[in-house]
């Protein structure tokens, strides 16, 4: 019989496989395990893999913030937004979809974008970072550059999964700086990265700096 083929996992720049970081006793001392279990159970259903097709395909991560609305990063879906008007490109809806409950067993529920899918966005200031090739400058369309995009899906997946209320944000543990990042790195099934020493940037309070492992496709986690 044929030998089983080991699944090839994506690797980071150091050649290490992208896998969830192991749990430690130190971390367990910092977290209410019942709250963690409930939180992860909810998150597993609200996190999704965002897929963008077309001439400039991309993938990222997103999460529900309403019955029909998913929040992801602007740069994940930027190819579907006209840089001159800031409107969704005509006919772009079929190129955008979100896959929920994409776990290790491969079961997933796909929800496609509605025709009027673009709710709002804030661009990323690529040019301020010295990056110009292939990235449209949409900063003139907004008075902020926070790199987010809210997209509207068909089927209201949030009605059965719940969503995160952005009016009630959480907090970072001030002593440990413990952070969990739920994500779809490299389009893989959901992975959880854990790290300490996360903190809000002193100079840019809209930015949270963390040390959890991520990869292409983690954007929006």
PDB file of C-alpha atoms in Angstrom:
ATOM      1  CA  UNK A   1       0.000   0.000   0.000  1.00  0.00           C
ATOM      2  CA  UNK A   2       1.026   3.582  -0.592  1.00  0.00           C
ATOM      3  CA  UNK A   3       2.721   5.290   2.321  1.00  0.00           C
ATOM      4  CA  UNK A   4       0.801   8.158   3.920  1.00  0.00           C
ATOM      5  CA  UNK A   5       1.977  11.545   2.720  1.00  0.00           C
ATOM      6  CA  UNK A   6       2.815  13.985   5.496  1.00  0.00           C
ATOM      7  CA  UNK A   7       0.946  17.236   5.049  1.00  0.00           C
ATOM      8  CA  UNK A   8       3.315  20.076   4.191  1.00  0.00           C
ATOM      9  CA  UNK A   9       2.759  23.007   6.511  1.00  0.00           C
ATOM     10  CA  UNK A  10       3.774  26.584   5.656  1.00  0.00           C
ATOM     11  CA  UNK A  11       6.985  27.819   7.221  1.00  0.00           C
ATOM     12  CA  UNK A  12       8.192  31.114   8.557  1.00  0.00           C
ATOM     13  CA  UNK A  13      11.446  32.781   7.513  1.00  0.00           C
ATOM     14  CA  UNK A  14      13.398  30.608   9.958  1.00  0.00           C
ATOM     15  CA  UNK A  15      12.111  27.392   8.434  1.00  0.00           C
ATOM     16  CA  UNK A  16       9.892  26.584  11.403  1.00  0.00           C
ATOM     17  CA  UNK A  17       6.482  25.111  10.774  1.00  0.00           C
ATOM     18  CA  UNK A  18       3.559  27.417  11.516  1.00  0.00           C
ATOM     19  CA  UNK A  19       1.792  25.680  14.373  1.00  0.00           C
ATOM     20  CA  UNK A  20      -0.043  26.927  17.422  1.00  0.00           C
ATOM     21  CA  UNK A  21       2.219  27.706  20.344  1.00  0.00           C
ATOM     22  CA  UNK A  22       2.029  25.189  23.172  1.00  0.00           C
ATOM     23  CA  UNK A  23       0.152  25.972  26.389  1.00  0.00           C
ATOM     24  CA  UNK A  24       2.218  26.364  29.552  1.00  0.00           C
ATOM     25  CA  UNK A  25       1.484  26.313  33.269  1.00  0.00           C
ATOM     26  CA  UNK A  26       2.605  29.934  33.520  1.00  0.00           C
ATOM     27  CA  UNK A  27      -0.066  30.965  31.049  1.00  0.00           C
ATOM     28  CA  UNK A  28      -2.702  28.945  32.915  1.00  0.00           C
ATOM     29  CA  UNK A  29      -2.015  30.980  36.056  1.00  0.00           C
ATOM     30  CA  UNK A  30      -2.988  34.156  34.223  1.00  0.00           C
ATOM     31  CA  UNK A  31      -6.248  33.045  32.648  1.00  0.00           C
ATOM     32  CA  UNK A  32      -9.631  32.042  34.022  1.00  0.00           C
ATOM     33  CA  UNK A  33      -9.912  28.706  32.251  1.00  0.00           C
ATOM     34  CA  UNK A  34     -13.721  28.712  32.164  1.00  0.00           C
ATOM     35  CA  UNK A  35     -13.681  32.166  30.556  1.00  0.00           C
ATOM     36  CA  UNK A  36     -10.993  30.996  28.125  1.00  0.00           C
ATOM     37  CA  UNK A  37     -12.983  27.929  27.097  1.00  0.00           C
ATOM     38  CA  UNK A  38     -16.149  29.933  26.527  1.00  0.00           C
ATOM     39  CA  UNK A  39     -14.229  32.642  24.682  1.00  0.00           C
ATOM     40  CA  UNK A  40     -12.491  30.209  22.331  1.00  0.00           C
ATOM     41  CA  UNK A  41     -15.728  28.331  21.645  1.00  0.00           C
ATOM     42  CA  UNK A  42     -17.346  31.590  20.537  1.00  0.00           C
ATOM     43  CA  UNK A  43     -14.311  32.689  18.565  1.00  0.00           C
ATOM     44  CA  UNK A  44     -14.093  29.431  16.603  1.00  0.00           C
ATOM     45  CA  UNK A  45     -17.493  30.183  15.087  1.00  0.00           C
ATOM     46  CA  UNK A  46     -16.996  33.924  14.546  1.00  0.00           C
ATOM     47  CA  UNK A  47     -13.560  33.842  12.909  1.00  0.00           C
ATOM     48  CA  UNK A  48     -13.429  33.325   9.159  1.00  0.00           C
ATOM     49  CA  UNK A  49     -11.025  32.917   6.265  1.00  0.00           C
ATOM     50  CA  UNK A  50     -11.491  35.799   3.831  1.00  0.00           C
ATOM     51  CA  UNK A  51     -10.878  34.892   0.191  1.00  0.00           C
ATOM     52  CA  UNK A  52     -10.425  37.427  -2.601  1.00  0.00           C
ATOM     53  CA  UNK A  53     -10.407  36.294  -6.225  1.00  0.00           C
ATOM     54  CA  UNK A  54      -9.914  38.122  -9.467  1.00  0.00           C
ATOM     55  CA  UNK A  55      -6.689  39.294 -11.066  1.00  0.00           C
ATOM     56  CA  UNK A  56      -5.046  40.021  -7.705  1.00  0.00           C
ATOM     57  CA  UNK A  57      -6.105  37.140  -5.429  1.00  0.00           C
ATOM     58  CA  UNK A  58      -5.525  37.390  -1.704  1.00  0.00           C
ATOM     59  CA  UNK A  59      -6.538  35.774   1.544  1.00  0.00           C
ATOM     60  CA  UNK A  60      -6.825  36.991   5.084  1.00  0.00           C
ATOM     61  CA  UNK A  61      -8.708  36.539   8.323  1.00  0.00           C
ATOM     62  CA  UNK A  62     -11.825  38.289   9.563  1.00  0.00           C
ATOM     63  CA  UNK A  63     -14.381  38.168  12.366  1.00  0.00           C
ATOM     64  CA  UNK A  64     -18.061  38.947  12.734  1.00  0.00           C
ATOM     65  CA  UNK A  65     -19.024  42.364  14.115  1.00  0.00           C
ATOM     66  CA  UNK A  66     -22.721  42.129  13.205  1.00  0.00           C
ATOM     67  CA  UNK A  67     -25.305  39.731  11.752  1.00  0.00           C
ATOM     68  CA  UNK A  68     -23.991  40.277   8.216  1.00  0.00           C
ATOM     69  CA  UNK A  69     -20.782  42.199   8.780  1.00  0.00           C
ATOM     70  CA  UNK A  70     -17.186  40.968   8.934  1.00  0.00           C
ATOM     71  CA  UNK A  71     -14.174  43.093   9.845  1.00  0.00           C
ATOM     72  CA  UNK A  72     -10.849  42.397   8.153  1.00  0.00           C
ATOM     73  CA  UNK A  73      -7.828  44.420   7.021  1.00  0.00           C
ATOM     74  CA  UNK A  74      -8.201  46.866   4.142  1.00  0.00           C
ATOM     75  CA  UNK A  75      -5.082  45.574   2.434  1.00  0.00           C
ATOM     76  CA  UNK A  76      -6.662  42.111   2.154  1.00  0.00           C
ATOM     77  CA  UNK A  77      -9.514  43.396  -0.043  1.00  0.00           C
ATOM     78  CA  UNK A  78      -7.881  46.531  -1.505  1.00  0.00           C
ATOM     79  CA  UNK A  79      -7.900  45.114  -5.068  1.00  0.00           C
ATOM     80  CA  UNK A  80     -11.722  45.148  -5.017  1.00  0.00           C
ATOM     81  CA  UNK A  81     -11.940  48.867  -4.136  1.00  0.00           C
ATOM     82  CA  UNK A  82     -11.506  51.573  -6.778  1.00  0.00           C
ATOM     83  CA  UNK A  83      -8.660  53.854  -5.571  1.00  0.00           C
ATOM     84  CA  UNK A  84     -10.112  56.990  -7.162  1.00  0.00           C
ATOM     85  CA  UNK A  85     -13.626  56.768  -5.677  1.00  0.00           C
ATOM     86  CA  UNK A  86     -13.249  54.467  -2.686  1.00  0.00           C
ATOM     87  CA  UNK A  87     -16.229  52.470  -3.953  1.00  0.00           C
ATOM     88  CA  UNK A  88     -16.431  48.729  -4.515  1.00  0.00           C
ATOM     89  CA  UNK A  89     -15.450  47.873  -8.077  1.00  0.00           C
ATOM     90  CA  UNK A  90     -18.431  46.891 -10.257  1.00  0.00           C
ATOM     91  CA  UNK A  91     -18.881  43.122 -10.323  1.00  0.00           C
ATOM     92  CA  UNK A  92     -16.486  42.552  -7.404  1.00  0.00           C
ATOM     93  CA  UNK A  93     -18.984  40.819  -5.100  1.00  0.00           C
ATOM     94  CA  UNK A  94     -18.575  37.321  -6.642  1.00  0.00           C
ATOM     95  CA  UNK A  95     -14.832  37.575  -6.007  1.00  0.00           C
ATOM     96  CA  UNK A  96     -15.267  37.942  -2.238  1.00  0.00           C
ATOM     97  CA  UNK A  97     -16.282  35.235   0.246  1.00  0.00           C
ATOM     98  CA  UNK A  98     -15.759  34.199   3.881  1.00  0.00           C
ATOM     99  CA  UNK A  99     -15.347  30.646   5.156  1.00  0.00           C
ATOM    100  CA  UNK A 100     -16.468  30.018   8.744  1.00  0.00           C
ATOM    101  CA  UNK A 101     -15.597  27.072  10.994  1.00  0.00           C
ATOM    102  CA  UNK A 102     -12.677  26.131   8.770  1.00  0.00           C
ATOM    103  CA  UNK A 103     -10.976  23.900  11.324  1.00  0.00           C
ATOM    104  CA  UNK A 104      -8.538  21.002  11.057  1.00  0.00           C
ATOM    105  CA  UNK A 105     -11.216  18.605   9.818  1.00  0.00           C
ATOM    106  CA  UNK A 106     -11.852  20.883   6.851  1.00  0.00           C
ATOM    107  CA  UNK A 107     -15.561  21.454   7.509  1.00  0.00           C
ATOM    108  CA  UNK A 108     -16.548  24.991   6.642  1.00  0.00           C
ATOM    109  CA  UNK A 109     -19.530  27.171   5.830  1.00  0.00           C
ATOM    110  CA  UNK A 110     -19.020  29.629   2.987  1.00  0.00           C
ATOM    111  CA  UNK A 111     -20.867  32.943   2.819  1.00  0.00           C
ATOM    112  CA  UNK A 112     -20.439  35.126  -0.248  1.00  0.00           C
ATOM    113  CA  UNK A 113     -20.515  38.907  -0.286  1.00  0.00           C
ATOM    114  CA  UNK A 114     -23.710  40.753  -1.189  1.00  0.00           C
ATOM    115  CA  UNK A 115     -23.661  43.011  -4.236  1.00  0.00           C
ATOM    116  CA  UNK A 116     -23.332  46.156  -2.087  1.00  0.00           C
ATOM    117  CA  UNK A 117     -20.666  44.541   0.103  1.00  0.00           C
ATOM    118  CA  UNK A 118     -18.452  47.495   1.087  1.00  0.00           C
ATOM    119  CA  UNK A 119     -19.632  48.997   4.393  1.00  0.00           C
ATOM    120  CA  UNK A 120     -16.620  51.182   5.192  1.00  0.00           C
ATOM    121  CA  UNK A 121     -12.836  51.119   5.172  1.00  0.00           C
ATOM    122  CA  UNK A 122      -9.723  52.861   6.405  1.00  0.00           C
ATOM    123  CA  UNK A 123      -6.636  52.481   4.193  1.00  0.00           C
ATOM    124  CA  UNK A 124      -3.087  51.680   5.147  1.00  0.00           C
ATOM    125  CA  UNK A 125      -0.540  54.432   4.513  1.00  0.00           C
ATOM    126  CA  UNK A 126       1.792  52.306   2.382  1.00  0.00           C
ATOM    127  CA  UNK A 127       3.512  55.345   0.917  1.00  0.00           C
ATOM    128  CA  UNK A 128       4.368  56.658   4.375  1.00  0.00           C
ATOM    129  CA  UNK A 129       6.125  53.343   4.937  1.00  0.00           C
ATOM    130  CA  UNK A 130       8.101  53.746   1.723  1.00  0.00           C
ATOM    131  CA  UNK A 131       6.113  51.043  -0.084  1.00  0.00           C
ATOM    132  CA  UNK A 132       4.739  52.134  -3.450  1.00  0.00           C
ATOM    133  CA  UNK A 133       4.920  49.267  -5.945  1.00  0.00           C
ATOM    134  CA  UNK A 134       1.536  47.663  -6.505  1.00  0.00           C
ATOM    135  CA  UNK A 135      -0.253  49.459  -3.663  1.00  0.00           C
ATOM    136  CA  UNK A 136      -2.802  52.203  -4.365  1.00  0.00           C
ATOM    137  CA  UNK A 137      -2.680  55.293  -2.174  1.00  0.00           C
ATOM    138  CA  UNK A 138      -6.217  55.792  -0.826  1.00  0.00           C
ATOM    139  CA  UNK A 139      -5.247  57.901   2.190  1.00  0.00           C
ATOM    140  CA  UNK A 140      -6.750  61.042   0.598  1.00  0.00           C
ATOM    141  CA  UNK A 141     -10.188  59.396   0.809  1.00  0.00           C
ATOM    142  CA  UNK A 142     -10.174  59.189   4.618  1.00  0.00           C
ATOM    143  CA  UNK A 143      -8.910  61.266   7.531  1.00  0.00           C
ATOM    144  CA  UNK A 144      -7.464  58.132   9.153  1.00  0.00           C
ATOM    145  CA  UNK A 145      -5.268  55.231   8.041  1.00  0.00           C
ATOM    146  CA  UNK A 146      -6.095  52.276  10.303  1.00  0.00           C
ATOM    147  CA  UNK A 147      -6.085  49.485   7.683  1.00  0.00           C
ATOM    148  CA  UNK A 148      -9.557  48.038   8.266  1.00  0.00           C
ATOM    149  CA  UNK A 149     -12.473  47.118   6.045  1.00  0.00           C
ATOM    150  CA  UNK A 150     -16.022  46.113   6.993  1.00  0.00           C
ATOM    151  CA  UNK A 151     -17.732  43.842   4.468  1.00  0.00           C
ATOM    152  CA  UNK A 152     -21.326  42.674   4.231  1.00  0.00           C
ATOM    153  CA  UNK A 153     -22.180  39.012   3.618  1.00  0.00           C
ATOM    154  CA  UNK A 154     -25.241  37.191   2.362  1.00  0.00           C
ATOM    155  CA  UNK A 155     -27.071  34.842   4.696  1.00  0.00           C
ATOM    156  CA  UNK A 156     -26.501  36.731   7.962  1.00  0.00           C
ATOM    157  CA  UNK A 157     -23.975  34.258   9.462  1.00  0.00           C
ATOM    158  CA  UNK A 158     -23.869  36.263  12.698  1.00  0.00           C
ATOM    159  CA  UNK A 159     -27.442  35.354  13.590  1.00  0.00           C
ATOM    160  CA  UNK A 160     -26.392  31.801  14.458  1.00  0.00           C
ATOM    161  CA  UNK A 161     -22.773  32.474  15.470  1.00  0.00           C
ATOM    162  CA  UNK A 162     -23.026  35.754  17.350  1.00  0.00           C
ATOM    163  CA  UNK A 163     -20.603  38.615  16.808  1.00  0.00           C
ATOM    164  CA  UNK A 164     -18.207  40.950  18.617  1.00  0.00           C
ATOM    165  CA  UNK A 165     -19.679  44.275  19.690  1.00  0.00           C
ATOM    166  CA  UNK A 166     -17.066  46.920  18.889  1.00  0.00           C
ATOM    167  CA  UNK A 167     -18.711  49.225  21.432  1.00  0.00           C
ATOM    168  CA  UNK A 168     -17.535  46.847  24.172  1.00  0.00           C
ATOM    169  CA  UNK A 169     -13.816  46.246  23.622  1.00  0.00           C
ATOM    170  CA  UNK A 170     -11.781  43.948  25.826  1.00  0.00           C
ATOM    171  CA  UNK A 171      -8.609  44.697  27.747  1.00  0.00           C
ATOM    172  CA  UNK A 172      -5.037  43.505  27.724  1.00  0.00           C
ATOM    173  CA  UNK A 173      -3.826  42.133  31.057  1.00  0.00           C
ATOM    174  CA  UNK A 174      -1.688  45.014  32.300  1.00  0.00           C
ATOM    175  CA  UNK A 175       0.661  42.744  34.250  1.00  0.00           C
ATOM    176  CA  UNK A 176       1.270  39.924  31.769  1.00  0.00           C
ATOM    177  CA  UNK A 177       0.326  41.485  28.436  1.00  0.00           C
ATOM    178  CA  UNK A 178      -1.121  38.125  27.402  1.00  0.00           C
ATOM    179  CA  UNK A 179      -2.652  38.078  23.915  1.00  0.00           C
ATOM    180  CA  UNK A 180      -4.328  35.402  21.798  1.00  0.00           C
ATOM    181  CA  UNK A 181      -4.400  35.765  18.017  1.00  0.00           C
ATOM    182  CA  UNK A 182      -6.925  33.576  16.194  1.00  0.00           C
ATOM    183  CA  UNK A 183      -6.059  33.466  12.526  1.00  0.00           C
ATOM    184  CA  UNK A 184      -5.843  31.627   9.202  1.00  0.00           C
ATOM    185  CA  UNK A 185      -2.114  31.933   8.395  1.00  0.00           C
ATOM    186  CA  UNK A 186      -1.317  31.018   4.774  1.00  0.00           C
ATOM    187  CA  UNK A 187      -4.962  30.029   4.321  1.00  0.00           C
ATOM    188  CA  UNK A 188      -4.583  27.189   6.804  1.00  0.00           C
ATOM    189  CA  UNK A 189      -7.420  26.030   9.068  1.00  0.00           C
ATOM    190  CA  UNK A 190      -7.805  28.120  12.220  1.00  0.00           C
ATOM    191  CA  UNK A 191      -4.704  28.419  14.362  1.00  0.00           C
ATOM    192  CA  UNK A 192      -4.215  30.119  17.710  1.00  0.00           C
ATOM    193  CA  UNK A 193      -1.010  31.976  18.568  1.00  0.00           C
ATOM    194  CA  UNK A 194      -0.285  32.984  22.169  1.00  0.00           C
ATOM    195  CA  UNK A 195       2.263  35.502  23.382  1.00  0.00           C
ATOM    196  CA  UNK A 196       3.029  37.826  26.278  1.00  0.00           C
ATOM    197  CA  UNK A 197       4.193  41.442  26.536  1.00  0.00           C
ATOM    198  CA  UNK A 198       1.485  42.860  24.276  1.00  0.00           C
ATOM    199  CA  UNK A 199       0.874  46.572  24.771  1.00  0.00           C
ATOM    200  CA  UNK A 200      -0.769  49.576  23.203  1.00  0.00           C
ATOM    201  CA  UNK A 201       1.819  51.695  21.394  1.00  0.00           C
ATOM    202  CA  UNK A 202       2.674  54.763  23.474  1.00  0.00           C
ATOM    203  CA  UNK A 203       2.980  57.032  20.421  1.00  0.00           C
ATOM    204  CA  UNK A 204       0.122  55.492  18.385  1.00  0.00           C
ATOM    205  CA  UNK A 205      -2.747  54.483  20.710  1.00  0.00           C
ATOM    206  CA  UNK A 206      -4.636  52.910  17.783  1.00  0.00           C
ATOM    207  CA  UNK A 207      -1.889  50.283  17.437  1.00  0.00           C
ATOM    208  CA  UNK A 208      -1.503  47.179  19.606  1.00  0.00           C
ATOM    209  CA  UNK A 209       1.973  45.677  19.445  1.00  0.00           C
ATOM    210  CA  UNK A 210       2.324  41.968  20.150  1.00  0.00           C
ATOM    211  CA  UNK A 211       4.743  39.093  19.634  1.00  0.00           C
ATOM    212  CA  UNK A 212       2.374  36.306  18.599  1.00  0.00           C
ATOM    213  CA  UNK A 213       3.414  34.383  15.512  1.00  0.00           C
ATOM    214  CA  UNK A 214       1.564  35.351  12.327  1.00  0.00           C
ATOM    215  CA  UNK A 215       2.014  34.889   8.575  1.00  0.00           C
ATOM    216  CA  UNK A 216       0.501  36.004   5.283  1.00  0.00           C
ATOM    217  CA  UNK A 217      -3.201  35.364   5.710  1.00  0.00           C
ATOM    218  CA  UNK A 218      -3.235  36.271   9.405  1.00  0.00           C
ATOM    219  CA  UNK A 219      -4.202  39.866   8.591  1.00  0.00           C
ATOM    220  CA  UNK A 220      -7.565  40.629  10.165  1.00  0.00           C
ATOM    221  CA  UNK A 221      -7.264  38.010  12.907  1.00  0.00           C
TER     222      UNK A 221
END
